[in-house]
Structure formats: C-alpha cells, structure tokens
Tab-separated table of C-alpha atoms in Angstrom:
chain	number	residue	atom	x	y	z
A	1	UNK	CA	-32.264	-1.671	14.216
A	2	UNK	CA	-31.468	-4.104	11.522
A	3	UNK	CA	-31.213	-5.337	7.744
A	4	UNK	CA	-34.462	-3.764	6.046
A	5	UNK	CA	-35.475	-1.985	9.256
A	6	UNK	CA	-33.768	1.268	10.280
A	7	UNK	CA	-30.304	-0.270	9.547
A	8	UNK	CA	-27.130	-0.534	11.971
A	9	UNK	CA	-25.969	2.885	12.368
A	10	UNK	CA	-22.011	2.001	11.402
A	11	UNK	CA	-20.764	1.011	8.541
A	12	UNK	CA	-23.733	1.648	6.211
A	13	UNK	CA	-21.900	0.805	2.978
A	14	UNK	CA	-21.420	-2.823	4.350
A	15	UNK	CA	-23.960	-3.522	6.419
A	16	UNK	CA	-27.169	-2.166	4.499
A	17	UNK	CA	-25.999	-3.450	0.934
A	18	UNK	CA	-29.022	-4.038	-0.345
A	19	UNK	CA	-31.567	-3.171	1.727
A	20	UNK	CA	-34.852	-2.335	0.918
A	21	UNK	CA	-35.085	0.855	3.423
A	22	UNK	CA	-31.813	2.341	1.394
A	23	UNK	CA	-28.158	2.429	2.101
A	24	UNK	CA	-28.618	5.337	4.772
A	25	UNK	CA	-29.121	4.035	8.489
A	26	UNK	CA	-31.975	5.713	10.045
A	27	UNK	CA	-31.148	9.166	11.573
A	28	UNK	CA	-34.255	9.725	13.884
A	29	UNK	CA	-36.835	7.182	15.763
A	30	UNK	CA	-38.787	5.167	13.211
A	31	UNK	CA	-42.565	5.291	15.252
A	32	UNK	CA	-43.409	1.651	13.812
A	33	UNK	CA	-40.463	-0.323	15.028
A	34	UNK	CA	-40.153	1.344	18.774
A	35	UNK	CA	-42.282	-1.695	20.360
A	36	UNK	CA	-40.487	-5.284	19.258
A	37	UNK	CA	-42.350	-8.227	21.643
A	38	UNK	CA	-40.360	-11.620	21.746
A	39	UNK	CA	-40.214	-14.131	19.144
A	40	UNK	CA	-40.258	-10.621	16.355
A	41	UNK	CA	-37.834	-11.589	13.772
A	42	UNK	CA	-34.652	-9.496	13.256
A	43	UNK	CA	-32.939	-9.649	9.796
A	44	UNK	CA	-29.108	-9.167	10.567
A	45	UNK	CA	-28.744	-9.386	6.329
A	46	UNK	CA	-30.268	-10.761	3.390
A	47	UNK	CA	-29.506	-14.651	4.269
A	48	UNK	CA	-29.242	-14.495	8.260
A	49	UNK	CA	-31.766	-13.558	10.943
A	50	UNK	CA	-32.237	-13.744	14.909
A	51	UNK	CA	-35.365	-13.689	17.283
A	52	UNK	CA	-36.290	-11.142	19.729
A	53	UNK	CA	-35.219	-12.816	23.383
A	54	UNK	CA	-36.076	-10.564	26.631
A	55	UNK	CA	-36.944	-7.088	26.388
A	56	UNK	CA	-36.826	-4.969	29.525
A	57	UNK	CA	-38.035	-1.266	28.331
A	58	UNK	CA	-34.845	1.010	28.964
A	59	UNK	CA	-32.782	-1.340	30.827
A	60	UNK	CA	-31.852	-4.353	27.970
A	61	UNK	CA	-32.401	-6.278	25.096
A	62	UNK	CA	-32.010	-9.616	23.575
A	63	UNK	CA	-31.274	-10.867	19.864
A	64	UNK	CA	-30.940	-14.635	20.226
A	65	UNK	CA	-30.782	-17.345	17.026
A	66	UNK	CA	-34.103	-19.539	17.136
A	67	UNK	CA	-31.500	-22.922	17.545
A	68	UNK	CA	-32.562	-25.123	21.206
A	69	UNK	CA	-30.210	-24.571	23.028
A	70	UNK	CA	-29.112	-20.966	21.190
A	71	UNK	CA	-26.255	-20.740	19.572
A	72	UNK	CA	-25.952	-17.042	19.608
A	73	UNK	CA	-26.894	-14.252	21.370
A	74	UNK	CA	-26.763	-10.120	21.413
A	75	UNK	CA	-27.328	-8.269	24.248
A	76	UNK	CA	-28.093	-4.374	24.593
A	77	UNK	CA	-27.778	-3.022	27.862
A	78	UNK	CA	-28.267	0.819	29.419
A	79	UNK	CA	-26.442	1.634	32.566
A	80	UNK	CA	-27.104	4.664	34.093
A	81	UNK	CA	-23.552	6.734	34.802
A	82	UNK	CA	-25.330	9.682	36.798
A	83	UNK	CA	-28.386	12.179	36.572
A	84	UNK	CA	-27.247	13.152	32.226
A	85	UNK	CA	-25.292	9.807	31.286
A	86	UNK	CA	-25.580	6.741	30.019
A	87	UNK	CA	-23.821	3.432	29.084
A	88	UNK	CA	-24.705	1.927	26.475
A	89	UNK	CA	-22.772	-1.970	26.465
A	90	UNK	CA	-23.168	-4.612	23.838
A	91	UNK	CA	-22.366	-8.036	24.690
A	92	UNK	CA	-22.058	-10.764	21.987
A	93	UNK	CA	-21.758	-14.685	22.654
A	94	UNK	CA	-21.407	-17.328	19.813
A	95	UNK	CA	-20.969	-20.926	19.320
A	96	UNK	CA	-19.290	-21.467	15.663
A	97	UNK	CA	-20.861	-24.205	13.517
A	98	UNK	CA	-18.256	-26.123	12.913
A	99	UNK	CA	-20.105	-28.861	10.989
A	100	UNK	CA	-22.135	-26.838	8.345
A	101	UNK	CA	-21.605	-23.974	6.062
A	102	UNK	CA	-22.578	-21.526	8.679
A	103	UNK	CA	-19.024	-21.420	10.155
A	104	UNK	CA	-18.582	-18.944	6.784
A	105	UNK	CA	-20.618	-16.477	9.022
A	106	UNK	CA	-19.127	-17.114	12.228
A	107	UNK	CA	-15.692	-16.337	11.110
A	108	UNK	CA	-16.280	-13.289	9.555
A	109	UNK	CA	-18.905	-12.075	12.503
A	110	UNK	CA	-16.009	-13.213	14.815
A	111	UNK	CA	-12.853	-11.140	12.298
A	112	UNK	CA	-15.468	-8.440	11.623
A	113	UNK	CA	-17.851	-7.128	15.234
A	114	UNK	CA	-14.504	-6.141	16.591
A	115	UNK	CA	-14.394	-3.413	14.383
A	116	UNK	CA	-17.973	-2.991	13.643
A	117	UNK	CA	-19.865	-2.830	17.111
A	118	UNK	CA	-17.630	-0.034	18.398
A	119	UNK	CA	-18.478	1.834	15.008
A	120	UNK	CA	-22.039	1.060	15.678
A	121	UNK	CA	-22.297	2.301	19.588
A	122	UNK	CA	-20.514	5.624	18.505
A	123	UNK	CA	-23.423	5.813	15.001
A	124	UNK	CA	-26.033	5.303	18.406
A	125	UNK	CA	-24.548	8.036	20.560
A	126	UNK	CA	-24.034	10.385	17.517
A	127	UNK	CA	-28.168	10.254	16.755
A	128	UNK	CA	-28.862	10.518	20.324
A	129	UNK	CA	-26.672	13.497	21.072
A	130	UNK	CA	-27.702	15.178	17.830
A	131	UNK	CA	-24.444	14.863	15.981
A	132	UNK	CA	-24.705	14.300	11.932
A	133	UNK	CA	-23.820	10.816	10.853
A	134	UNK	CA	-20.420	10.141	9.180
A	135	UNK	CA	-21.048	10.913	4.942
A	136	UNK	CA	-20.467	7.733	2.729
A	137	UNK	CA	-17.773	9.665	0.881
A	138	UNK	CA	-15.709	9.389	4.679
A	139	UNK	CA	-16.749	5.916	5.326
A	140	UNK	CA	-15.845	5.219	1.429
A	141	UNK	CA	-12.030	6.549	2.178
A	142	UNK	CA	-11.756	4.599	5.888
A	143	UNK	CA	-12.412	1.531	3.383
A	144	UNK	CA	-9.900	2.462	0.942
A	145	UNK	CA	-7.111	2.910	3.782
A	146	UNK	CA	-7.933	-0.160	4.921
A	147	UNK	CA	-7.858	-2.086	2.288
A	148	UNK	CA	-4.467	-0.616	1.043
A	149	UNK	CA	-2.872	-1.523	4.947
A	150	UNK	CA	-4.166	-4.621	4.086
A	151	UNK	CA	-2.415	-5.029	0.901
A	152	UNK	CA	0.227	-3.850	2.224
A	153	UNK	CA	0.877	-5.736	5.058
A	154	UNK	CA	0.532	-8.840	2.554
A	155	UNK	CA	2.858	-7.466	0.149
A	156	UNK	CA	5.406	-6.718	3.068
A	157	UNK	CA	4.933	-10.827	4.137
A	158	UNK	CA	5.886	-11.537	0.528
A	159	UNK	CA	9.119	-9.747	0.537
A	160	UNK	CA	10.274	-11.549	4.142
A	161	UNK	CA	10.598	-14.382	1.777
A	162	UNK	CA	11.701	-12.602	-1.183
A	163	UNK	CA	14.760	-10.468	0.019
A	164	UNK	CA	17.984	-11.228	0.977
A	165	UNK	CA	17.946	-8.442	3.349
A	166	UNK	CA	15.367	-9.800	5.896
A	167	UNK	CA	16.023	-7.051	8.404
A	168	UNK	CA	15.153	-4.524	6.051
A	169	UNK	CA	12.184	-6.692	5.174
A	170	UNK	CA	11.345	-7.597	8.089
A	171	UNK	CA	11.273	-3.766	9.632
A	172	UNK	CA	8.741	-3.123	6.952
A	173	UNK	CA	6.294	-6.062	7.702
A	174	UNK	CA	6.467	-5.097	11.258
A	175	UNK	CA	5.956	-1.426	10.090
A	176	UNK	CA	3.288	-2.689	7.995
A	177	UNK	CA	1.374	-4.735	10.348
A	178	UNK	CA	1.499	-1.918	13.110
A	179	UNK	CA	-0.003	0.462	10.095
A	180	UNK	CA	-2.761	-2.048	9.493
A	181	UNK	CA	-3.626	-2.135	13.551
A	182	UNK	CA	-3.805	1.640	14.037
A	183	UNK	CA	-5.318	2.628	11.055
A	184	UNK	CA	-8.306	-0.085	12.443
A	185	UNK	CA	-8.006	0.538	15.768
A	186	UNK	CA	-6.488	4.100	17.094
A	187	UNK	CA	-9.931	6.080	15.597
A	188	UNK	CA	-7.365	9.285	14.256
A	189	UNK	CA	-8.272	11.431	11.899
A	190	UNK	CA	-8.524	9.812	8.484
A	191	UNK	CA	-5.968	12.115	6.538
A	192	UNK	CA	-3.105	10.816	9.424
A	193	UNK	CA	-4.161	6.962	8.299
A	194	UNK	CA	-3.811	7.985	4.721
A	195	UNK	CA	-0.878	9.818	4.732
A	196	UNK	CA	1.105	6.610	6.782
A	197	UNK	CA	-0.481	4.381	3.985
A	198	UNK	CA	0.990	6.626	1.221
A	199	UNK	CA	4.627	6.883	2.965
A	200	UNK	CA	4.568	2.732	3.351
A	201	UNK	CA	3.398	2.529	-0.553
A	202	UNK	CA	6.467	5.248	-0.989
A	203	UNK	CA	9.218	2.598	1.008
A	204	UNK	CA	7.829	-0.331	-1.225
A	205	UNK	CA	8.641	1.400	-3.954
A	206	UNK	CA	12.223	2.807	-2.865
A	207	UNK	CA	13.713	0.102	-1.068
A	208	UNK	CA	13.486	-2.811	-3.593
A	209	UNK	CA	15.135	-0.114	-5.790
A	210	UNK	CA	17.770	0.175	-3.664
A	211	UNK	CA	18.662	-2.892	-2.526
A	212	UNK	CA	18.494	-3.660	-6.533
A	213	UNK	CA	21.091	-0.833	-7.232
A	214	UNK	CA	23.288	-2.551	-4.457
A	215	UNK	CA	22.975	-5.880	-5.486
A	216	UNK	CA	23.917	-4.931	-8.825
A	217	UNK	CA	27.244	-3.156	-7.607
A	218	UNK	CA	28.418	-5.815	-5.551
C-alpha cells in the first residue's frame, strides 16, 4: 500500500495522481512488497512520507512520521469476528503543525480521511472477496456530484444574503447542505445522488425566477 507502491485502493483518481506504478491501485498481492520491516519508508504522495512502526504479521500495523516524539500515526488492525470473518479497523492520530507550512496537509488529511479511509477499507474488502474494483468512469461521476453539491451548497449561502425571502432561501441552503452530506456520506447508488443534484440545480434556476416575477408585480 502506498504512493508509487501498489496504491490505496479508494479513490485512485486522487490519491495515485502521478504515480509511477499508474493510476490503477493494485488488484492482486504484489510478491515484492508483502514483507515491510520497521524503519521501510512509506510514500503517502509525491511530497509526504511515513516510517514503518510495529508490524505484527496478521494481527497490526504501524505507519508513524519519523518526528521524536511522532506526530502522526496509522494503525491497521485485523480482528477476528468468527471461523470466515474479519475486521479490518484503521485508526488515525495526528498532531497539526500549527507553526509551519505542514498544517496545509493536516487540514486537508483531517477534511479529507473521513471520506477517504472508509472508501479505502471497502477497495480492501472488494480485492479480498474477489469483487472488481469501482471503474474510473464511476469514481469520475461520484466527483462530479460532489463537486456540484458543493457548488451548490455555496451558491445556496449566497442567496441567504441575497434574497428578500430568507425562508425560501434559507429552505434551500438547508436543502442544499443536507444534499451535500448524503451524497458524501449515505453510500446510495450514484444515479439517486445525481438526480437530487439535478432537481436542486432545477430550484436555483426556478425560484429566483419567481420570486423575480413577484417582485416585479408588487
């Protein structure tokens, strides 16, 4: 796992831009990176790296930064749920670096891994159960329905301030921001995200309209 090694297994069009081993996360074992000893660097991108910490074979894992005392670690951890399960947990603890440009990172690994690591455990449980990873054109589209709930959710703050009418504005900032949260969080089916997203861009475009028409009236 890693930047230039067999990649992260989520979000490939983020998180192996640029890497050397291709855009693709691995989708079987890679022989020559099964047997990591501590102190083996582990590229988490092209500027940022950690240090192996303690490896127990089939029980855990630790990524750690090479800072005394660390400043950050990762922790893998397999807990067996019966005789044909197991639990994979990640555990992540950070110190931000307030005083130096590094805080850059911090924020967006603190605004980011929220969304990520869960994406990352289910890429791990999809190559271990034999499931085919999720095509770039799909992760491509999740993207774009984010990014328009994003916008949206902006545009909707803007009009708060904007219209006269701030319960009609405010009903669609709420509706906005409660877009933006499921289409992150709830894991549906990607045409039920995009269709929401199309029927908010749809009210943007009517209700200004209409409250225009009135205004004009009156």
């Amino acid at each position: 796992m890693g930047f230039d090694r067999a990649g992260y297994y989520g979000y490939d069009l983020i998180e192996n831009l640029g890497s050397t081993s291709g855009i693709h996360s691995a989708e079987s074992t890679v022989p020559e990176l099964q047997h990591p000893k501590t102190g083996d660097v582990l590229p988490i991108s092209s500027v940022a790296h950690l240090t192996f910490g303690t490896i127990q074979p089939n029980e855990y894992l630790i990524w750690q930064s090479e800072a005394v005392p660390h400043d950050g670690a990762f922790t893998w951890a397999l807990y067996p749920v019966d005789q044909s399960h197991t639990r994979l947990v990640s555990r992540i603890r950070l110190r931000y670096h307030w005083a130096s440009r590094a805080l850059a990172l911090d924020l967006f690994t603190e605004f980011a891994d929220h969304v990520a690591v869960p994406k990352i455990l289910e890429g791990v449980r999809d190559r271990v159960e034999g499931w085919v990873p999720e095509s770039l054109a799909r992760e491509t589209t999740e993207f774009a329905v984010w990014i328009f709930a994003f916008a949206e959710f902006v545009i909707s703050i803007g009009f708060v301030f904007r219209w006269r009418r701030w319960g009609r504005a405010w009903c669609l900032a709420l509706g906005s921001g409660s877009l933006l949260m499921f289409v992150l969080y709830a894991h549906s089916p990607i045409w039920i995200g995009a269709g929401l997203v199309c029927g908010v861009v749809l009210l943007m475009f009517l209700l200004p309209r209409k409250i225009a028409v009135h205004s004009s009236r009156a």
